[in-house]
Coordinates of C-alpha atoms in Angstrom, one line a residue:
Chain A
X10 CA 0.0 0.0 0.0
X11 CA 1.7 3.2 -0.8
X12 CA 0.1 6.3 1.3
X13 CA 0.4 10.5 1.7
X14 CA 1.3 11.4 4.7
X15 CA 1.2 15.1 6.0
X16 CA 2.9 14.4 9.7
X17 CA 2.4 17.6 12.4
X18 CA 6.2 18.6 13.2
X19 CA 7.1 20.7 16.1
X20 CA 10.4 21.1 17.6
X21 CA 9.4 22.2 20.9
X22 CA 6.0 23.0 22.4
X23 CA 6.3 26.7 21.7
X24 CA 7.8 26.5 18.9
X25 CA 5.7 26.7 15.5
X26 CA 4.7 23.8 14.3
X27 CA 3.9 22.6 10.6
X28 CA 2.9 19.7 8.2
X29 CA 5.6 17.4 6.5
X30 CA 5.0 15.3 3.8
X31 CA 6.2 12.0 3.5
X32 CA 5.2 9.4 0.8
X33 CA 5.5 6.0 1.3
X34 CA 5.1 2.6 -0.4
X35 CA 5.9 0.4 2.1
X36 CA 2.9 -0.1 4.0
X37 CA 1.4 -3.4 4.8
X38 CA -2.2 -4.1 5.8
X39 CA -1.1 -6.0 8.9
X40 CA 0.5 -3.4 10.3
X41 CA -0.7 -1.4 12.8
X42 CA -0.8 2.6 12.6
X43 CA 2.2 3.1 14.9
X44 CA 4.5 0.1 12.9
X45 CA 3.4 2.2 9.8
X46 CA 5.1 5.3 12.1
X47 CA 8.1 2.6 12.9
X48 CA 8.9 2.0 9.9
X49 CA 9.1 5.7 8.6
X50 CA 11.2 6.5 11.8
X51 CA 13.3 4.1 10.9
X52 CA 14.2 5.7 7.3
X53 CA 14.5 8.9 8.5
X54 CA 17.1 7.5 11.0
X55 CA 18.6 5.9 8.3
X56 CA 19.1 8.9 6.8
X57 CA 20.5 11.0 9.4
X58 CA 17.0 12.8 10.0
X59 CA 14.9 13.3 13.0
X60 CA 12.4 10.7 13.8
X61 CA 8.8 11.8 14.0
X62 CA 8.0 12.0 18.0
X63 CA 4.8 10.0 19.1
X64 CA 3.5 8.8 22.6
X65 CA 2.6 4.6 22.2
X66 CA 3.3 2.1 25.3
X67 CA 1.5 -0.7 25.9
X68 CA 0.2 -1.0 22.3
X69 CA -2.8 -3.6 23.5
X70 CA -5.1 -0.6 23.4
X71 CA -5.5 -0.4 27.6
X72 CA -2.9 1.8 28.7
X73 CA -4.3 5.1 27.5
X74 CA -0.7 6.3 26.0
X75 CA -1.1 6.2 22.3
X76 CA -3.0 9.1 20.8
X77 CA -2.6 10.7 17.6
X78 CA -6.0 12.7 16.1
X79 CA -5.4 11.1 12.0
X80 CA -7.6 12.6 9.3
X81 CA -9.2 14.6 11.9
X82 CA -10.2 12.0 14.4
X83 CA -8.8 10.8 17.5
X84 CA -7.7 7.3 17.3
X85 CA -8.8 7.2 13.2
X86 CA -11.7 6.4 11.6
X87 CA -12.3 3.5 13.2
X88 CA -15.2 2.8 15.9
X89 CA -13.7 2.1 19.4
X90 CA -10.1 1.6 18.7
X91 CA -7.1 3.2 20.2
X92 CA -4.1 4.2 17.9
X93 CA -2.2 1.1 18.5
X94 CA -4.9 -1.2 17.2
X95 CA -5.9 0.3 14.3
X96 CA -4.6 -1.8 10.9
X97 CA -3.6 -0.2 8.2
X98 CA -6.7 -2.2 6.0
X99 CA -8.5 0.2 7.4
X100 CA -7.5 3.1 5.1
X101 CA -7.2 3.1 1.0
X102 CA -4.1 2.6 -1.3
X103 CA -3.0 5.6 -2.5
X104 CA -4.8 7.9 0.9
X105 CA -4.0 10.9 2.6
X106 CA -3.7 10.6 5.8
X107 CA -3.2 14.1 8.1
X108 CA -1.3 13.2 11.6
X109 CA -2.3 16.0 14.0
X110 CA -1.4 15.7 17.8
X111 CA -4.3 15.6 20.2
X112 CA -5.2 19.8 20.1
X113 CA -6.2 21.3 23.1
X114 CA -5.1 24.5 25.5
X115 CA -4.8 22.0 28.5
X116 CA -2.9 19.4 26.7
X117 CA 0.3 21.7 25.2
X118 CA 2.5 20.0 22.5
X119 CA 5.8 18.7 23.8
X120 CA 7.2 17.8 20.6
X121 CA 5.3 16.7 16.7
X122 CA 3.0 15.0 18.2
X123 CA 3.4 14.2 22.1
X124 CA 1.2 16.6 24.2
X125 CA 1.5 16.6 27.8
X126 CA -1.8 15.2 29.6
X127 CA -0.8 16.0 32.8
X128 CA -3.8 18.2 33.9
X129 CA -6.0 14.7 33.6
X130 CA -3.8 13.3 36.2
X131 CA -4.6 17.2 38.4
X132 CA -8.2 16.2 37.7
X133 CA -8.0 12.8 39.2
X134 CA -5.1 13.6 42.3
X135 CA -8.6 16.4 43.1
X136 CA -11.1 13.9 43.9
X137 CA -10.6 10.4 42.1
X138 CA -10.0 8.6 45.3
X139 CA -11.7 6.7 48.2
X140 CA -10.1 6.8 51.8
X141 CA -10.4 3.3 53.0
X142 CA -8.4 2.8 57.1
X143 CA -5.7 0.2 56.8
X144 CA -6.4 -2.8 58.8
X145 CA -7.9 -6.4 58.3
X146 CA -9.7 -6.3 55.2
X147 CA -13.2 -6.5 55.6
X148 CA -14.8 -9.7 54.2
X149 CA -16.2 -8.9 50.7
X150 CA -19.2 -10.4 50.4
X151 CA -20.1 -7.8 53.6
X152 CA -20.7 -4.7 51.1
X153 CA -23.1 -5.8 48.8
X154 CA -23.1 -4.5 45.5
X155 CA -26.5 -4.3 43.1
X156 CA -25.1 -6.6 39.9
X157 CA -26.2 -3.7 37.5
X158 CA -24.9 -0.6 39.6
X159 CA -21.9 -2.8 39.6
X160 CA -21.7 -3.6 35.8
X161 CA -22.6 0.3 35.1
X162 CA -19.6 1.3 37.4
X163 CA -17.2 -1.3 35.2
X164 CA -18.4 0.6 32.5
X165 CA -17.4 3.4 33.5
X166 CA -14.1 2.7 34.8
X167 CA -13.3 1.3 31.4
X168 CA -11.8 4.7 30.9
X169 CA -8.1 4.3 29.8
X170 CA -7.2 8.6 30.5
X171 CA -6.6 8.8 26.7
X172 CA -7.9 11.9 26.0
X173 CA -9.4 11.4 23.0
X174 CA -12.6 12.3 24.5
X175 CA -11.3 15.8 25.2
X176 CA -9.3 16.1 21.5
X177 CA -12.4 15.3 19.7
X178 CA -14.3 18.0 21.3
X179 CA -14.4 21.0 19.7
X180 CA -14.4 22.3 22.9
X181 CA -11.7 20.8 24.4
X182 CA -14.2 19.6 27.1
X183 CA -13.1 17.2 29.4
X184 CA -16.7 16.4 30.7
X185 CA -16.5 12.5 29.3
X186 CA -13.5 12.0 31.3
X187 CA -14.1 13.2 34.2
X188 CA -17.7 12.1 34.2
X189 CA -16.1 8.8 34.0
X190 CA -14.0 8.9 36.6
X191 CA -16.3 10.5 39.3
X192 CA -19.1 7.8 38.3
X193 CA -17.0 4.7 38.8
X194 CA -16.5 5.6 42.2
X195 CA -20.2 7.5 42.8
X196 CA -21.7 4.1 41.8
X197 CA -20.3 1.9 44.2
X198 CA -20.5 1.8 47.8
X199 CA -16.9 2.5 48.8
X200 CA -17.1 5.7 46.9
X201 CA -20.2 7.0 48.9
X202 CA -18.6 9.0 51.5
X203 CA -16.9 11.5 49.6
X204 CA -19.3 11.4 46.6
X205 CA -20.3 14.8 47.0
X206 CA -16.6 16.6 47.5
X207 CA -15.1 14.6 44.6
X208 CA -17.7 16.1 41.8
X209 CA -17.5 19.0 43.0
X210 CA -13.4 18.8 43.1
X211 CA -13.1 17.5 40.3
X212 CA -15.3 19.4 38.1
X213 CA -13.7 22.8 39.2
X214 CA -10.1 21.2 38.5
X215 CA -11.0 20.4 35.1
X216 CA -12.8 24.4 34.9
X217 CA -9.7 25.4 36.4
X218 CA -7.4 23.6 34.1
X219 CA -8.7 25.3 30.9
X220 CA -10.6 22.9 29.6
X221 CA -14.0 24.2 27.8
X222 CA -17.4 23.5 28.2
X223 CA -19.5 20.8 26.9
X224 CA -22.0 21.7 24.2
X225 CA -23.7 18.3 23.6
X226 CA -22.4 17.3 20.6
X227 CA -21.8 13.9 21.2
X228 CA -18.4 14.0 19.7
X229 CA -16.5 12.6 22.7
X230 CA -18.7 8.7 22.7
X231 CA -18.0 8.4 19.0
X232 CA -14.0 9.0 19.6
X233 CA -14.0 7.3 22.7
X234 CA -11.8 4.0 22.4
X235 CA -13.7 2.3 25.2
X236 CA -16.8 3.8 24.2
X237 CA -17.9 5.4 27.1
X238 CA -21.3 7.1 27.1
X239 CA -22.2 10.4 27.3
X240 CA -25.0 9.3 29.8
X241 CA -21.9 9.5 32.5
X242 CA -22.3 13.5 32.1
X243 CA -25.9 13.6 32.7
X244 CA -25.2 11.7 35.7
X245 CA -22.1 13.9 36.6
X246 CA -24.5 16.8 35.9
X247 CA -27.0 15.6 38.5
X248 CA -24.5 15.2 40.8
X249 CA -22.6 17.8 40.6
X250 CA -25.9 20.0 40.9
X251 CA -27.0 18.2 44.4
X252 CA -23.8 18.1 45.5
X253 CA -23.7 22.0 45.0
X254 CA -27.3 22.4 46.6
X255 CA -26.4 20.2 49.5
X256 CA -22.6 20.4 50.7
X257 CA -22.2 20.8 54.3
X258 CA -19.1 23.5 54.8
Chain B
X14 CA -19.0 38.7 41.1
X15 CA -22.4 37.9 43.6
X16 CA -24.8 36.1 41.4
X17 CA -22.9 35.9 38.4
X18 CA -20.0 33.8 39.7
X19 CA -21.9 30.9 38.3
X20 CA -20.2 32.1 34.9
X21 CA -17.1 30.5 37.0
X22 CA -18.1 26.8 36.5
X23 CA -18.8 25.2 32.9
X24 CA -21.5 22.9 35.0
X25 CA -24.1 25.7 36.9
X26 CA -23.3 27.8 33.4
X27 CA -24.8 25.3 31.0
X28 CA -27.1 24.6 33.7
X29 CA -28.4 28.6 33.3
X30 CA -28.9 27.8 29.4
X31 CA -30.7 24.9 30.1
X32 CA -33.5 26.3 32.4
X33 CA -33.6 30.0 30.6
X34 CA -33.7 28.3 27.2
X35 CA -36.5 25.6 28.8
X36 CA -38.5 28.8 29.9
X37 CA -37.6 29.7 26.6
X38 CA -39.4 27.4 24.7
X39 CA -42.5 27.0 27.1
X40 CA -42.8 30.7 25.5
X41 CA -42.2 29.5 21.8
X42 CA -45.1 26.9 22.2
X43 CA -47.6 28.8 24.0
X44 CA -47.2 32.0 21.2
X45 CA -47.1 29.2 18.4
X46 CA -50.5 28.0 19.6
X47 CA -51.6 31.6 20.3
X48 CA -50.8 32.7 16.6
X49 CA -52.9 29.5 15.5
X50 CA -56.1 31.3 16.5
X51 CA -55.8 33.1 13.2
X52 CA -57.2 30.3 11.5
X53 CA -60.2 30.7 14.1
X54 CA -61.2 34.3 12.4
X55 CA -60.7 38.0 13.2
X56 CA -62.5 37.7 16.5
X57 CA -60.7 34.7 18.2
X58 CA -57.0 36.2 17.7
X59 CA -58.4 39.4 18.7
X60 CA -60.0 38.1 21.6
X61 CA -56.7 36.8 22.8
X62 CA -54.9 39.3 22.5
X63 CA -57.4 41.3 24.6
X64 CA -57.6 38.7 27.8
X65 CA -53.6 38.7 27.0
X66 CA -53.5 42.5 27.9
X67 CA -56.4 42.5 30.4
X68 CA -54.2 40.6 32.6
X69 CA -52.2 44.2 33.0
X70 CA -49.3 42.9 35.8
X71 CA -49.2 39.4 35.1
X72 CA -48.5 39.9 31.3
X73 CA -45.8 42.6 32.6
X74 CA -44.4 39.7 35.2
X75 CA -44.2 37.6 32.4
X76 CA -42.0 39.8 29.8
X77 CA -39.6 40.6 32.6
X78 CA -38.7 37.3 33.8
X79 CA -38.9 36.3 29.7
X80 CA -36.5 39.1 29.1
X81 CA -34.2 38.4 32.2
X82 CA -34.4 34.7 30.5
X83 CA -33.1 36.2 27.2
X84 CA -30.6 37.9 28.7
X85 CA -29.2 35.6 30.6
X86 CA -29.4 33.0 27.6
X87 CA -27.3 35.3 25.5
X88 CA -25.2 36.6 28.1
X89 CA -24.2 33.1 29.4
X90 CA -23.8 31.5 25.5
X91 CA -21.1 34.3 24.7
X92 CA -19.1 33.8 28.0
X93 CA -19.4 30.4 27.2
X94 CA -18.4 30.7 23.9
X95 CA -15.3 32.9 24.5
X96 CA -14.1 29.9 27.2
X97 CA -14.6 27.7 24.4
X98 CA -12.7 29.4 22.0
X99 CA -9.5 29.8 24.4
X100 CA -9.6 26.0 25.4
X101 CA -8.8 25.2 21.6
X102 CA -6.5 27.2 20.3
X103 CA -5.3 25.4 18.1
X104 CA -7.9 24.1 15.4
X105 CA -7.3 20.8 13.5
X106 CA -6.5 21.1 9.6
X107 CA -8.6 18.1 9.1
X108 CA -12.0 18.1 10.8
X109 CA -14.3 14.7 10.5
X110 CA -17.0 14.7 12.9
X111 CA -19.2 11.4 13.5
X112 CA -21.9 12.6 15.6
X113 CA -21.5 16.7 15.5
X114 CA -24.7 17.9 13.3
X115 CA -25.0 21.1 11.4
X116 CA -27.5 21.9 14.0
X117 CA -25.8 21.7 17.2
X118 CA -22.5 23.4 15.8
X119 CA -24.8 26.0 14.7
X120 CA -26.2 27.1 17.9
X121 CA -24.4 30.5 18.6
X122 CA -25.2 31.5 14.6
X123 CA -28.8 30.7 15.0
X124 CA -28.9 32.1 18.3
X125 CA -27.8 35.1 16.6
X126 CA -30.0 35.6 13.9
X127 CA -33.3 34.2 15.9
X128 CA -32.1 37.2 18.3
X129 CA -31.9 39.7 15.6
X130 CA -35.5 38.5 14.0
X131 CA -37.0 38.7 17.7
X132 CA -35.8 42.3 18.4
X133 CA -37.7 43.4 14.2
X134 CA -40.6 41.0 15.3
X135 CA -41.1 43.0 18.5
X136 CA -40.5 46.5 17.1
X137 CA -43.1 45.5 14.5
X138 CA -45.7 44.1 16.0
X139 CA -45.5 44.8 19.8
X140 CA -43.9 48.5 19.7
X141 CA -45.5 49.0 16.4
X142 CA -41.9 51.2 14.9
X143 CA -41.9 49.3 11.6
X144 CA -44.8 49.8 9.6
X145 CA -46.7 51.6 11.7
X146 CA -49.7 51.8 9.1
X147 CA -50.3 48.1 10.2
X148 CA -51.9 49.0 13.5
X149 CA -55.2 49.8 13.7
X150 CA -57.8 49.5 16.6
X151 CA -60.8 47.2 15.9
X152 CA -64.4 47.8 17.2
X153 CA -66.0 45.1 19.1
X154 CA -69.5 44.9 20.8
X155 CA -69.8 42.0 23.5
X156 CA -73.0 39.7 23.6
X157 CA -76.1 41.3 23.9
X158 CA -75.0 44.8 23.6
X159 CA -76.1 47.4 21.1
X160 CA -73.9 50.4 20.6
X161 CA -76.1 53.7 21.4
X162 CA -73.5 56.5 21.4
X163 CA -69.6 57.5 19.9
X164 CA -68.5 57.5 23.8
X165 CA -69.4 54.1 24.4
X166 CA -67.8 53.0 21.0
X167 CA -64.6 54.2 22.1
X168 CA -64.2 51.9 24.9
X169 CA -65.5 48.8 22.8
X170 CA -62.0 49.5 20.7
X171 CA -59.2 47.1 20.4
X172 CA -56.2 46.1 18.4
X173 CA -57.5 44.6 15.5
X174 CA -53.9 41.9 15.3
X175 CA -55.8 40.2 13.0
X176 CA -55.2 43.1 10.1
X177 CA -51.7 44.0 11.9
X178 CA -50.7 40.2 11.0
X179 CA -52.6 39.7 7.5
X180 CA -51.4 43.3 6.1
X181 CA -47.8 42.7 7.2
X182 CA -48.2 39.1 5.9
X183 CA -48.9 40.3 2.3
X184 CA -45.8 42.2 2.2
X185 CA -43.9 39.3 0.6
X186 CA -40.3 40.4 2.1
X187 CA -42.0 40.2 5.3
X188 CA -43.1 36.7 4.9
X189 CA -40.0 35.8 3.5
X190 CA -38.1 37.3 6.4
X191 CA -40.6 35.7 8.7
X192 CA -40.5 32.0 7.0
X193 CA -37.0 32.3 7.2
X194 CA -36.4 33.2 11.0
X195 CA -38.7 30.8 12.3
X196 CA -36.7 28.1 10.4
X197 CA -33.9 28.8 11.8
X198 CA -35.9 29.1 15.3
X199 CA -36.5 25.5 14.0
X200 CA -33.0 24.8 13.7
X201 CA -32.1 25.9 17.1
X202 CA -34.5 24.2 18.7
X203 CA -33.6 21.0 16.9
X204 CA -30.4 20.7 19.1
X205 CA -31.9 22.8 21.7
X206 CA -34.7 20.6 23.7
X207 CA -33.1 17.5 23.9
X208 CA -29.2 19.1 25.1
X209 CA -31.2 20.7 27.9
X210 CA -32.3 17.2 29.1
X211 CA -28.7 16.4 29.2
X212 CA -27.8 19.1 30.9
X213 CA -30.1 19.0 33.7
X214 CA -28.8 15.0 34.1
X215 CA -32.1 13.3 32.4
X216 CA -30.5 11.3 30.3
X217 CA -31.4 7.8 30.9
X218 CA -31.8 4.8 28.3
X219 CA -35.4 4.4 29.0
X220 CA -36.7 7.7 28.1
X221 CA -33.8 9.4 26.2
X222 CA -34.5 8.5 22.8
X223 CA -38.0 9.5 22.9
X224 CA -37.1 13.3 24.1
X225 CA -34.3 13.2 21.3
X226 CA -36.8 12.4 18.4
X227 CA -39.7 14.8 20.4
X228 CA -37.1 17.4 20.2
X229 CA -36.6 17.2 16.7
X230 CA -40.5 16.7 16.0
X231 CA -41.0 19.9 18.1
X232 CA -38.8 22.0 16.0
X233 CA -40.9 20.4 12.6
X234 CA -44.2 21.3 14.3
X235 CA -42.9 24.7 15.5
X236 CA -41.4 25.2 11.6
X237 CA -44.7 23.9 9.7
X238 CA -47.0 25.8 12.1
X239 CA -45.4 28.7 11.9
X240 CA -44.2 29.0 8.1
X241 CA -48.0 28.1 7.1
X242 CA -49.8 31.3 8.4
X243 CA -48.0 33.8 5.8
X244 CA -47.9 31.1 3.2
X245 CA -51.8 31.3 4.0
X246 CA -52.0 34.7 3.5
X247 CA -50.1 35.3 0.1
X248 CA -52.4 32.3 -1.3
X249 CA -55.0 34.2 -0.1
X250 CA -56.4 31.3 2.4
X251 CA -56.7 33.7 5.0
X252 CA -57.6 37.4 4.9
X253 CA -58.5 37.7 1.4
X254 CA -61.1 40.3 2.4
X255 CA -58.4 43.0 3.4

């Protein structure tokens, strides 16, 4: 498969940043999008040019690290895949494919196409806890869990921190995120005690980190790798407002 | 900041659009059905808008808290539209979007023009600056009562709306202007009804689907109902006599 690429270069995050073209014929259909990125980092080694700068780790889709918004969405074109596990079959012989880094105020470009994420990890070091006393763990069975508040919290906890949710936006809302987060831990029992200070923590974190508001477009579940719902910021949205009505200090 | 420190937090912000726009559009129905009462005849729209102004404080009660709505609609939208703006700075070269539609990235450009339609379609027909000639004061004479003297027929006197709407209906740039704005009205409230359930947290599987498609059947009704009374007048339909 031979393909266009236009690849986002920056040298530094405030430095300015621009497209570079590179055409290549080497591309299999069993690779994956970062091997296609391998292999082109490879020839540019080769000849004594700087390799193209991209964040990948685990490359099983669960670690969140990989990001990449390519032809204008997060993760590609495909439905609820990360970076790493998107094939090359999925695009045509002869495309063009535009590599962007994940654009956002709160998520600054470190270099071509690494941005730092760090104000996710603010967000969650706000509220995305439980206290729990250390001693004898409790027997298990003692807290008991309804099956489907239970499944609904797995759902949300699914979240892998990518940040798609927040690239795709146009935005740059971090309400699917965060929504996640503060659900998987409102749903369950062991979250209960702080339910109330950790929306309201968290939700001003991610206002204070610069992240915009949501607008209901929807955007965020179709980039979403895990496919999270947007029915998480509903529920964040009803918490967030009884927690606001109701907080004790 | 007081009261307006809820600008502060994205949440209570879009939480401000969602219960001024729902007053909002509790206003759009009620003025939709209102305005249907044309098709009931000279007397029945006139009628209404009588008991409308007989209720002298209530009817004032209502503008103010639908203007303080309005203005805390807009206000909100372009504060939250300037944060918006600043948390992407950067736009993408590419843009694909699966699930944005034309209607919801619309929103601030509709706004805009329904905004600039509401402030002609008051000065027309409420302040009566534009066209002027429209208004005119219709006699009326209750059940059972004879008129006897030119003093008395004063105070049986009342906007004849009827005329004001059919004579500023046959001006075709006015029903063009009108058939235009309400579509757009249409268009906003497409995304409109069903992003405020979201916003206030009633989003659930259950019932969800059936607000999404009500809210786009709304903004069909709200289109067709409106758009057909000048269409009625420049065919004639309605008010042929004047």
């Amino acid at each position: 498969m031979k393909l266009k690429l236009h690849v986002w270069r920056q040298k530094y995050g405030k430095s300015k940043g621009y497209f570079e073209q590179h055409d290549v014929d080497y591309v299999s259909e069993d690779m994956s999008f970062l091997e296609m990125l391998d292999v082109l980092n490879e020839k540019l080694l080769k000849s004594a040019k700087e390799p193209i700068a991209f964040d990948h780790d685990c490359r099983e889709g669960i670690c969140g690290c990989c990001s990449l918004t390519i032809n204008g969405n997060p993760h590609g074109p495909e439905k609820a895949t990360t970076t790493c596990q998107l094939h090359m079959r999925k695009f045509k012989d002869g495309e063009t494919v535009y590599i962007e880094p994940f654009r956002a105020k709160a998520f600054p470009v470190i270099k071509d196409l690494v941005v730092d994420r760090t104000s996710l990890d603010t967000i969650i070091q706000s509220g995305g806890f439980i206290s729990v006393n250390t001693n004898q763990p409790q027997d298990a069975n003692a807290l008991p869990v309804d099956k489907k508040q239970a499944d609904l919290a797995m759902d949300a906890a699914s979240c892998i921190g990518c940040g798609a949710c927040v690239a795709s936006c146009p935005n740059s809302a971090a309400m699917l995120f965060v929504s996640a987060k503060v659900s998987h831990m409102g749903l369950l029992p062991q979250g209960q005690p702080e339910r109330k200070k950790r929306v309201l923590a968290m939700v001003n974190t991610m206002d204070a980190e610069g992240f915009g508001t949501c607008r209901n477009f929807y955007e965020c579940e179709a980039a979403c790798p895990k496919e999270i719902s947007v029915r998480f910021i509903a529920r964040m949205n009803r918490d967030f407002l009884k927690a606001s009505l109701s907080k004790e200090d | 900041m007081g009261i307006l420190s809820y600008l502060q937090s994205s949440i209570l912000s879009k939480i401000v659009m969602a219960v001024t726009g729902a007053m909002l559009v509790g206003y759009i129905v009620i003025h939709t059905a209102g305005n249907l009462l044309i098709y009931s005849g000279q007397d029945a729209i006139n009628s209404y808008s009588q008991f409308l102004h007989s209720l002298g404080p209530v009817l004032w009660i209502a503008r103010i808290v639908l203007l303080l709505a309005l203005i805390l609609h807009i206000w909100t939208s372009i504060v939250l539209k300037v944060s918006s703006n600043e948390a992407k700075p950067e736009k993408y070269a590419v843009k694909n979007y699966f699930k944005a539609k034309l209607t919801s990235r619309t929103m601030l450009w509709t706004g805009v023009a329904v905004f600039l339609f509401v402030v002609y379609h008051v000065s027309h027909l409420t302040l009566h600056i534009t066209n002027p000639e429209h208004v005119v004061n219709q006699m009326y004479l209750p059940h059972g009562l004879h008129l006897s003297s030119a003093a008395s027929a004063l105070s049986y006197e009342r906007t004849d709306v009827y005329r004001m709407v059919i004579l500023g209906f046959q001006n075709p740039l006015i029903s063009l202007v009108y058939m235009i704005a309400v579509t757009i009205v249409g268009f906003h409230l497409n995304h409109a009804v069903q992003s405020m359930f979201q916003t206030l947290g009633l989003n659930h599987p259950k019932y969800f689907p059936t607000i999404q498609k009500s809210s786009v059947a709304l903004s069909f009704i709200i289109i067709f109902c409106l758009i057909s009374i000048p269409i009625s007048v420049l065919l004639k339909l309605i008010g042929g006599n004047l």
